[in-house]
Short mmCIF file of C-alpha atoms and ligand atoms in Angstrom, two decimals:
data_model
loop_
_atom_site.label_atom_id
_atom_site.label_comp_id
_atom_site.label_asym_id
_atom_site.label_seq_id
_atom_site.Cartn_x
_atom_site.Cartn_y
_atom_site.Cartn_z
CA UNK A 8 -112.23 -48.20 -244.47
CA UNK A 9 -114.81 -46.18 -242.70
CA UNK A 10 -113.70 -46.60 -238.98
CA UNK A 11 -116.47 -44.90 -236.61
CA UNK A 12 -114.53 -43.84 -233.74
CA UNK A 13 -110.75 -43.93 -232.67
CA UNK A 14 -109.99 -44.73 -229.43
CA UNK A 15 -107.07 -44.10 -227.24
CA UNK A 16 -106.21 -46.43 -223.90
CA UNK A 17 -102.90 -46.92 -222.13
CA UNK A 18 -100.97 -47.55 -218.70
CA UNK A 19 -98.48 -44.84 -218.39
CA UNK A 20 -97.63 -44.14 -214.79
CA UNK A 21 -94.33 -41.33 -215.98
CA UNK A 22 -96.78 -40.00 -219.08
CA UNK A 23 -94.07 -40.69 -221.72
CA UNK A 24 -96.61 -43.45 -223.71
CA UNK A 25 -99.92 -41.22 -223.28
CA UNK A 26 -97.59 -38.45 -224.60
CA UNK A 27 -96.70 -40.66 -227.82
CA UNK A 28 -100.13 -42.07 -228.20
CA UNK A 29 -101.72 -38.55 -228.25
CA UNK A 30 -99.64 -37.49 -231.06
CA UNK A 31 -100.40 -40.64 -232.84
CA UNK A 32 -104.08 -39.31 -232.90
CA UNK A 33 -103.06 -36.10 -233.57
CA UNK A 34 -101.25 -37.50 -236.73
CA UNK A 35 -103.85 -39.43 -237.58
CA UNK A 36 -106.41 -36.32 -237.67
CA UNK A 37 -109.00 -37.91 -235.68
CA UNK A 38 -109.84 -36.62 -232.12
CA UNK A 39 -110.26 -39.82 -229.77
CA UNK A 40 -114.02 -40.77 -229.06
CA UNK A 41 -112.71 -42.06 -225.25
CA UNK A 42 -109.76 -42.23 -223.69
CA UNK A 43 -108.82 -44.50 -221.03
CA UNK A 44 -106.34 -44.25 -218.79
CA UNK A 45 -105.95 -47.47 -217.26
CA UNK A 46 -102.94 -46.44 -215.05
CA UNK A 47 -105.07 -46.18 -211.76
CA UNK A 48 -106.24 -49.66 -210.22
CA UNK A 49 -109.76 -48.16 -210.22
CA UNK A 50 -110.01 -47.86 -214.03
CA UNK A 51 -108.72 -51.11 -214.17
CA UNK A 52 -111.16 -52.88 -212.18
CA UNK A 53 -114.05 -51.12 -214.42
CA UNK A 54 -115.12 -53.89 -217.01
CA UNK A 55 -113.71 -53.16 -220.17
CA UNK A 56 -115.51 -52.51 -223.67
CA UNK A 57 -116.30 -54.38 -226.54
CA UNK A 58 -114.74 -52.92 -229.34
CA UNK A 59 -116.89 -52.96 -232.73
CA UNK A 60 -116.20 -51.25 -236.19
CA UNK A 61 -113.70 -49.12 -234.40
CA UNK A 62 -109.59 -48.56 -233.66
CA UNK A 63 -107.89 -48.49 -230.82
CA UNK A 64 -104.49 -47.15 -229.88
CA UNK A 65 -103.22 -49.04 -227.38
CA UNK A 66 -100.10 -48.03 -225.34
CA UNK A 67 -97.48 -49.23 -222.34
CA UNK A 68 -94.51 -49.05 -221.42
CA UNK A 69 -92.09 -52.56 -221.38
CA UNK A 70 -91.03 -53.37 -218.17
CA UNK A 71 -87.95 -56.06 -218.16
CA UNK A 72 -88.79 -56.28 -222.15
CA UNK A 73 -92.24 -57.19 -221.30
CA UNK A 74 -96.11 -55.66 -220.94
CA UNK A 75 -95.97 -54.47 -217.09
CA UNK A 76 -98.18 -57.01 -215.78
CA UNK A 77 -101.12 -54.97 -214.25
CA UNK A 78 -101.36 -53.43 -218.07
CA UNK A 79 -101.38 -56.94 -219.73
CA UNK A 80 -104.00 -58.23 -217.51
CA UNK A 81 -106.09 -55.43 -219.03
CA UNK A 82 -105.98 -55.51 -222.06
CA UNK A 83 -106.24 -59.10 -222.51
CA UNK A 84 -109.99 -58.82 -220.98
CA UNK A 85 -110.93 -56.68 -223.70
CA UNK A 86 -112.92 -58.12 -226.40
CA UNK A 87 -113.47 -56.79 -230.15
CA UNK A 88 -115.62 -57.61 -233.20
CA UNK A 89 -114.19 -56.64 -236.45
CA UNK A 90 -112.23 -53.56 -234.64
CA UNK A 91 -108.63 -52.79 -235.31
CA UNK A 92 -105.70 -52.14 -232.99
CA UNK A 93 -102.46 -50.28 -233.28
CA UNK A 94 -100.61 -51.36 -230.15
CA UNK A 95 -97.56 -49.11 -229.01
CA UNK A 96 -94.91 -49.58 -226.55
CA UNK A 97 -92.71 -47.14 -224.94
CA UNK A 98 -89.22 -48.36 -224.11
CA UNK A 99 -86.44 -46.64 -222.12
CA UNK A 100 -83.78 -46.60 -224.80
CA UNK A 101 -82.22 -50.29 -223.70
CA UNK A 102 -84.45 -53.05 -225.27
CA UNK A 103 -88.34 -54.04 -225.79
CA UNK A 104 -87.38 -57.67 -226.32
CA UNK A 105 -91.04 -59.30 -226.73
CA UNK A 106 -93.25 -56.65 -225.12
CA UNK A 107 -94.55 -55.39 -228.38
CA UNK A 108 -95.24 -59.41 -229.97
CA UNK A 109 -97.03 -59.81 -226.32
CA UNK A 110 -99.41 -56.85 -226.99
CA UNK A 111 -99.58 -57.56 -231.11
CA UNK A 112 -100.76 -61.07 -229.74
CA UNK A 113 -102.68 -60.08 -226.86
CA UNK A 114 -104.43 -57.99 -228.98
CA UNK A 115 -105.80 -60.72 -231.38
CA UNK A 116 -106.36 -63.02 -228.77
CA UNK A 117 -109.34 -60.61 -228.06
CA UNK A 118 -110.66 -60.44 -231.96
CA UNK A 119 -108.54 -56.97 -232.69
CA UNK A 120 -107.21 -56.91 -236.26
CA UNK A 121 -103.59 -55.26 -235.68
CA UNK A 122 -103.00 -52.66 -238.83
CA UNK A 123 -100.15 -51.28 -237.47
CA UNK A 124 -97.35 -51.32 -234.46
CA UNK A 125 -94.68 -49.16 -233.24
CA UNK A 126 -91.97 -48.77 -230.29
CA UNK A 127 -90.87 -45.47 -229.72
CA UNK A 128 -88.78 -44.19 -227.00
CA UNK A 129 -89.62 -42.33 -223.70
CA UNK A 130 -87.06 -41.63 -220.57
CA UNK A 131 -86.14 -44.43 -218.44
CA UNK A 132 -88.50 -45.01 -215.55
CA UNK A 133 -84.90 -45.21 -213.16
CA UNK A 134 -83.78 -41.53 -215.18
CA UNK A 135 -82.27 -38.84 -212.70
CA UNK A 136 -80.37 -35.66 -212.74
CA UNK A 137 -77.69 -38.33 -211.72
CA UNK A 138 -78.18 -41.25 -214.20
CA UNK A 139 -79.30 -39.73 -217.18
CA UNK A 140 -81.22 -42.50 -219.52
CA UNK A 141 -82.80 -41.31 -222.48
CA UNK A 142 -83.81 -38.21 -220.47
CA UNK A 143 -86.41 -35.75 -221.92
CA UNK A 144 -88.01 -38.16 -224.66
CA UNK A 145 -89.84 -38.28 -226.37
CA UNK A 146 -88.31 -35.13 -227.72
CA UNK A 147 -89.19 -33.34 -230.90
CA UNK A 148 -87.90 -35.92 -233.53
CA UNK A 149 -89.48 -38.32 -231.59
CA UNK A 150 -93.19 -36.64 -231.52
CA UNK A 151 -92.30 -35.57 -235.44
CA UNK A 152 -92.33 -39.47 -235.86
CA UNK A 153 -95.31 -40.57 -233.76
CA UNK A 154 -97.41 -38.08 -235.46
CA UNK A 155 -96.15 -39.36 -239.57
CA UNK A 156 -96.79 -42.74 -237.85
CA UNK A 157 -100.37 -41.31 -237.80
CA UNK A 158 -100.59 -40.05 -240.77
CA UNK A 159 -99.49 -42.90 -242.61
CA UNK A 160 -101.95 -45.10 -240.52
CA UNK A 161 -104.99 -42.52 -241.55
CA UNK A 162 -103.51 -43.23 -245.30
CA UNK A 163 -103.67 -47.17 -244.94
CA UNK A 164 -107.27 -46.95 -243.90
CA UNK A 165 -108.42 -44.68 -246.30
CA UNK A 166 -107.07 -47.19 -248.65
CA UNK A 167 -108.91 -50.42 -247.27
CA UNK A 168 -112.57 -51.54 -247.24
CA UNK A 169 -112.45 -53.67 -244.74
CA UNK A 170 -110.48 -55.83 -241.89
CA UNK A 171 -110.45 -58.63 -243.62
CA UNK A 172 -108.32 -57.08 -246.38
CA UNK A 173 -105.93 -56.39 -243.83
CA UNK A 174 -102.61 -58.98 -244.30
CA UNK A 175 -100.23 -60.17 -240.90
CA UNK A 176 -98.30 -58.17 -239.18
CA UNK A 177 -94.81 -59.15 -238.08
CA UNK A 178 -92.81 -57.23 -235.24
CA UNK A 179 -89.58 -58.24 -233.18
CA UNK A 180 -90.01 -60.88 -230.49
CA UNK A 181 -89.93 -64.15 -229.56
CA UNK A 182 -92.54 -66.81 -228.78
CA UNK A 183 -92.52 -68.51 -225.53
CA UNK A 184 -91.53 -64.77 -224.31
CA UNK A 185 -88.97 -64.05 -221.98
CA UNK A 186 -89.49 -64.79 -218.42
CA UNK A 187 -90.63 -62.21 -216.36
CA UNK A 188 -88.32 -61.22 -214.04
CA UNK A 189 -89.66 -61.49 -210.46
CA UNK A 190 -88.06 -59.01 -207.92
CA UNK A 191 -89.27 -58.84 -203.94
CA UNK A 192 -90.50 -56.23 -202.35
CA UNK A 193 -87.94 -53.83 -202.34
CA UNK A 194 -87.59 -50.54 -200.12
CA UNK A 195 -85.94 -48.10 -202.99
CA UNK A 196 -87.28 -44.57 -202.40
CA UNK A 197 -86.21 -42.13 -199.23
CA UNK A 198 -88.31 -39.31 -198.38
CA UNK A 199 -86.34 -36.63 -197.25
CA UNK A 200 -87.25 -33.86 -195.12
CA UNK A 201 -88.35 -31.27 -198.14
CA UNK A 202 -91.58 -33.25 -197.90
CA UNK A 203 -94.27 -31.01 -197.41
CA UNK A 204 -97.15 -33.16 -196.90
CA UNK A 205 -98.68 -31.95 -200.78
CA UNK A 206 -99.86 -35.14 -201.19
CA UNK A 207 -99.16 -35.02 -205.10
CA UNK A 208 -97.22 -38.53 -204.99
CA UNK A 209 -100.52 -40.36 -203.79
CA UNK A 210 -102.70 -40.24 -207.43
CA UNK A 211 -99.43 -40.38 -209.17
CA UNK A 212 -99.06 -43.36 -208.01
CA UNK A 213 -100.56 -46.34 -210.02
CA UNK A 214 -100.57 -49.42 -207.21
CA UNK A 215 -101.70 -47.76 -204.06
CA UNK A 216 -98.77 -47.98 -202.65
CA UNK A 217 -97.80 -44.44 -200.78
CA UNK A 218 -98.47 -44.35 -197.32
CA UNK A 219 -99.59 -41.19 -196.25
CA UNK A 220 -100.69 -42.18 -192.61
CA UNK A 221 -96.58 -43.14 -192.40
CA UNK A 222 -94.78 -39.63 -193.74
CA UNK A 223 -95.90 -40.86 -197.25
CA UNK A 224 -93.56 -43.79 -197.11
CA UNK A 225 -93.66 -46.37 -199.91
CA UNK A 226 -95.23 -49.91 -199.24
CA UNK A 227 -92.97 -51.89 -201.00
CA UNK A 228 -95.35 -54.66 -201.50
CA UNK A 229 -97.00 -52.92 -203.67
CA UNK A 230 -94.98 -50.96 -205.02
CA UNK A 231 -94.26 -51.46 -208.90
CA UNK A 232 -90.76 -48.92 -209.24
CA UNK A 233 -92.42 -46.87 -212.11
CA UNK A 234 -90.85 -44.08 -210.22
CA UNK A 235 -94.02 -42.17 -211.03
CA UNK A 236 -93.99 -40.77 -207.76
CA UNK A 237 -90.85 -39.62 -207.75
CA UNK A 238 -91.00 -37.73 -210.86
CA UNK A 239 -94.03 -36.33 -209.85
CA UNK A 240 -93.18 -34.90 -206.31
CA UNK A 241 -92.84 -30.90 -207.08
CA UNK A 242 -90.35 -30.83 -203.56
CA UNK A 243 -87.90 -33.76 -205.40
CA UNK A 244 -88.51 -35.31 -201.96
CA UNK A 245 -88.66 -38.71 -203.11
CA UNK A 246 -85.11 -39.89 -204.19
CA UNK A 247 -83.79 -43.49 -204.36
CA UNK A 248 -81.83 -44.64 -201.98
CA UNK A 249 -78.37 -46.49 -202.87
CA UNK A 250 -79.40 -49.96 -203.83
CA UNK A 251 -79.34 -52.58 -206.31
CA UNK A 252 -82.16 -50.71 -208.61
CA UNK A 253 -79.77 -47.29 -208.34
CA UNK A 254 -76.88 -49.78 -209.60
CA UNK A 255 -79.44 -50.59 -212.18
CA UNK A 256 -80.00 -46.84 -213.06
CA UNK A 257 -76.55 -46.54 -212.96
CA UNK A 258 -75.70 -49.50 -215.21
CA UNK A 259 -78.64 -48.11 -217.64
CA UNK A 260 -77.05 -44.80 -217.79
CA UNK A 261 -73.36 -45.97 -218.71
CA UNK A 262 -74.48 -48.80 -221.48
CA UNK A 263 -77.30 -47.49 -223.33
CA UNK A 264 -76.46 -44.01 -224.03
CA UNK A 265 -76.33 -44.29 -227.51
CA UNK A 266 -79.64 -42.74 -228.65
CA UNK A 267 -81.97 -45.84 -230.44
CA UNK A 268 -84.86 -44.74 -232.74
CA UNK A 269 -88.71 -45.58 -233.30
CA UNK A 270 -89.62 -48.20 -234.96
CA UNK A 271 -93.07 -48.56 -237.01
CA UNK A 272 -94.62 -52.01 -238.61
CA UNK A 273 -97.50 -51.78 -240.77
CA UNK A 274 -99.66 -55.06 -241.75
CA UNK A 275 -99.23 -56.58 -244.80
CA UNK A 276 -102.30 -57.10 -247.15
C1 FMN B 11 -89.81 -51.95 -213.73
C2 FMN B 11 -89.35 -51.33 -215.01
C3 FMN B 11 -88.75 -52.09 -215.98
C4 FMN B 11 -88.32 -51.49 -217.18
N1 FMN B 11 -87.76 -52.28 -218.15
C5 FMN B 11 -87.32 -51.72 -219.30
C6 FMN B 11 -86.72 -52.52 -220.32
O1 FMN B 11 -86.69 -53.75 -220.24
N2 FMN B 11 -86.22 -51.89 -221.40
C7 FMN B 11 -86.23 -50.53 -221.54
O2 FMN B 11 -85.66 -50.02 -222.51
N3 FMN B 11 -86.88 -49.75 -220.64
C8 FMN B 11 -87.42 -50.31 -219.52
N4 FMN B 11 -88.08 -49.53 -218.59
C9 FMN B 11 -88.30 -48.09 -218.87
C10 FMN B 11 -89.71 -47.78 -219.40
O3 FMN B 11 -90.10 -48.70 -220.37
C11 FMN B 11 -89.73 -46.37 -220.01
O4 FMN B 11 -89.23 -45.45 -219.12
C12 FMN B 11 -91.12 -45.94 -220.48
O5 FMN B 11 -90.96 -44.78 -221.27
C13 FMN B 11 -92.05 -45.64 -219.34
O6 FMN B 11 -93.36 -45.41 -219.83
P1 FMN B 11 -94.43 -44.42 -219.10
O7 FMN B 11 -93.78 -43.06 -219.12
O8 FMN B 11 -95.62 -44.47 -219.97
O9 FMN B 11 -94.62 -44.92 -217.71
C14 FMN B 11 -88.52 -50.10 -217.40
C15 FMN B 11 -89.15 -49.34 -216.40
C16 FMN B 11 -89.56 -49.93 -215.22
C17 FMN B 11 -90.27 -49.11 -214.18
S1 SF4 B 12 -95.38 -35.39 -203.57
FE1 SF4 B 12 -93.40 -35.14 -202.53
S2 SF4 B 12 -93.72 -33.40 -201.18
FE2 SF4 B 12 -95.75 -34.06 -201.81
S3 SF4 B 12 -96.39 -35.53 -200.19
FE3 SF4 B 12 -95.43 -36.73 -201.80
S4 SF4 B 12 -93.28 -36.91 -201.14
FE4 SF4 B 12 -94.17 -35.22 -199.99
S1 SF4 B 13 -94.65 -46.04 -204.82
FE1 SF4 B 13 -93.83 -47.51 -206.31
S2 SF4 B 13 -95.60 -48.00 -207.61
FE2 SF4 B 13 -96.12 -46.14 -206.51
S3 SF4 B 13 -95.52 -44.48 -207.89
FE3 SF4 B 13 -93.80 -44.83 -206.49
S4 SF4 B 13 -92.47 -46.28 -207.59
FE4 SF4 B 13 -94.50 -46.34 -208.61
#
């Protein structure tokens, strides 16, 4: 099928899904026309493009086996005429329950034809030198994967002539989906004193929510725990303070150690 243009858009506040996406492309032998990073509330709040005669790589992370929900407010506004998606979600090695049915179903709410879907696996958001949860992945099997998952999706088109030739496409996941799960504001992250006023934590972060009038404290309002900031700060002054999400991490790190593989679903015809 003669595609014109591949495109490439994700949230991905701790760079584990733009990471798998980008080898996607690369696998897929096609460098991206755009590629938008909707991670930053600015991009966000850009109106989004109609799609047409093209394919887009789509990519978050699941949060509480979900779409975060700043990410699924996106991409549901997007709109597309005859243009195929391959949505992707990155999981932190526990579960990703319905997120990847949400964005297969998000996606042709807005007129994309899914071809293809995967989950692959990046470290856990709540990962630390203490709590170790599926630390440093994607690794090299992983990106070995993501980029056959391209190749085989460069095949599939070559061997179509159009979207309407293209079958269903069934991944895991139930509908109604899971609730989400609401959780208050909550005041996780100390800054210590190795703070040196870089300011690197403020773009990392994608809700606005770093004070830097107030020693760069967290609002926790806004505050979404991607942890991007804290993986980002080059002083590791941002830590998380004992809590119930450290339990969490802790919890994470003790019952999902056993290493869990991509997955890949390809449309039927
Ligand atoms: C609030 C929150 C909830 C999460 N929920 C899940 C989950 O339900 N299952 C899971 O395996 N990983 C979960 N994760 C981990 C992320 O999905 C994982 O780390 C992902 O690779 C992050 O993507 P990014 O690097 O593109 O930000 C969660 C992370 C956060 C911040
Ligand atoms: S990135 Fe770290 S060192 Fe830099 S301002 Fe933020 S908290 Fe301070
Ligand atoms: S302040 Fe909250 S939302 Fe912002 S980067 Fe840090 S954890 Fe994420």
């Amino acid at each position: 099928m003669n595609i014109q243009n591949i495109h490439l858009m994700y949230f991905s506040p701790t760079q584990t899904t733009r990471c798998i996406l980008e080898e996607i492309a690369r696998g897929m032998g096609r460098a991206a026309a755009t590629v938008t990073d909707i991670t930053q509330p600015e991009i966000r709040s850009r109106k989004p493009t109609v799609f047409e005669s093209d394919l887009v790589l789509m990519g978050a992370p699941v949060y509480s086996g979900r779409l975060p929900k700043d990410a699924a407010r996106y991409f549901s506004r997007l709109s597309a005429r005859g243009a195929l998606a391959v949505p992707v979600v990155l999981y932190g090695n526990r579960a990703y329950e319905d997120a990847l049915l949400e964005f297969k179903n998000t996606a042709q709410a807005c007129g994309f034809v899914s071809l293809a879907a995967g989950a692959f696996i990046g470290e856990h958001s709540f990962s630390s030198k203490e709590y170790n949860i599926a630390q440093n992945r994607p690794d090299k099997a992983d990106l070995d994967k993501a980029f056959a998952f391209g190749q085989k999706i460069a095949g599939l088109l070559e061997s179509i002539q159009a979207p309407g030739e293209i079958g269903p496409l069934t991944v895991p996941g139930q509908f109604p989906y899971k609730e989400a799960v609401a959780r208050g504001p909550m005041d996780f992250i100390q800054v210590t004193e190795d703070c040196d006023g870089c300011g690197v934590c403020i773009p990392a972060c994608p809700a606005n929510a770093i004070d830097e009038a107030n020693r760069y404290a967290t609002r926790p309002e806004g505050c979404i725990y991607c942890c991007a900031c804290i993986k980002a700060c080059p002083q590791g002054a941002r830590i998380m303070k004992e809590g119930p999400l450290k339990g969490i991490a802790k919890m994470l790190s003790e019952s999902f150690s056993a290493r869990k593989e991509p997955e890949t679903f390809f449309a039927g015809r």
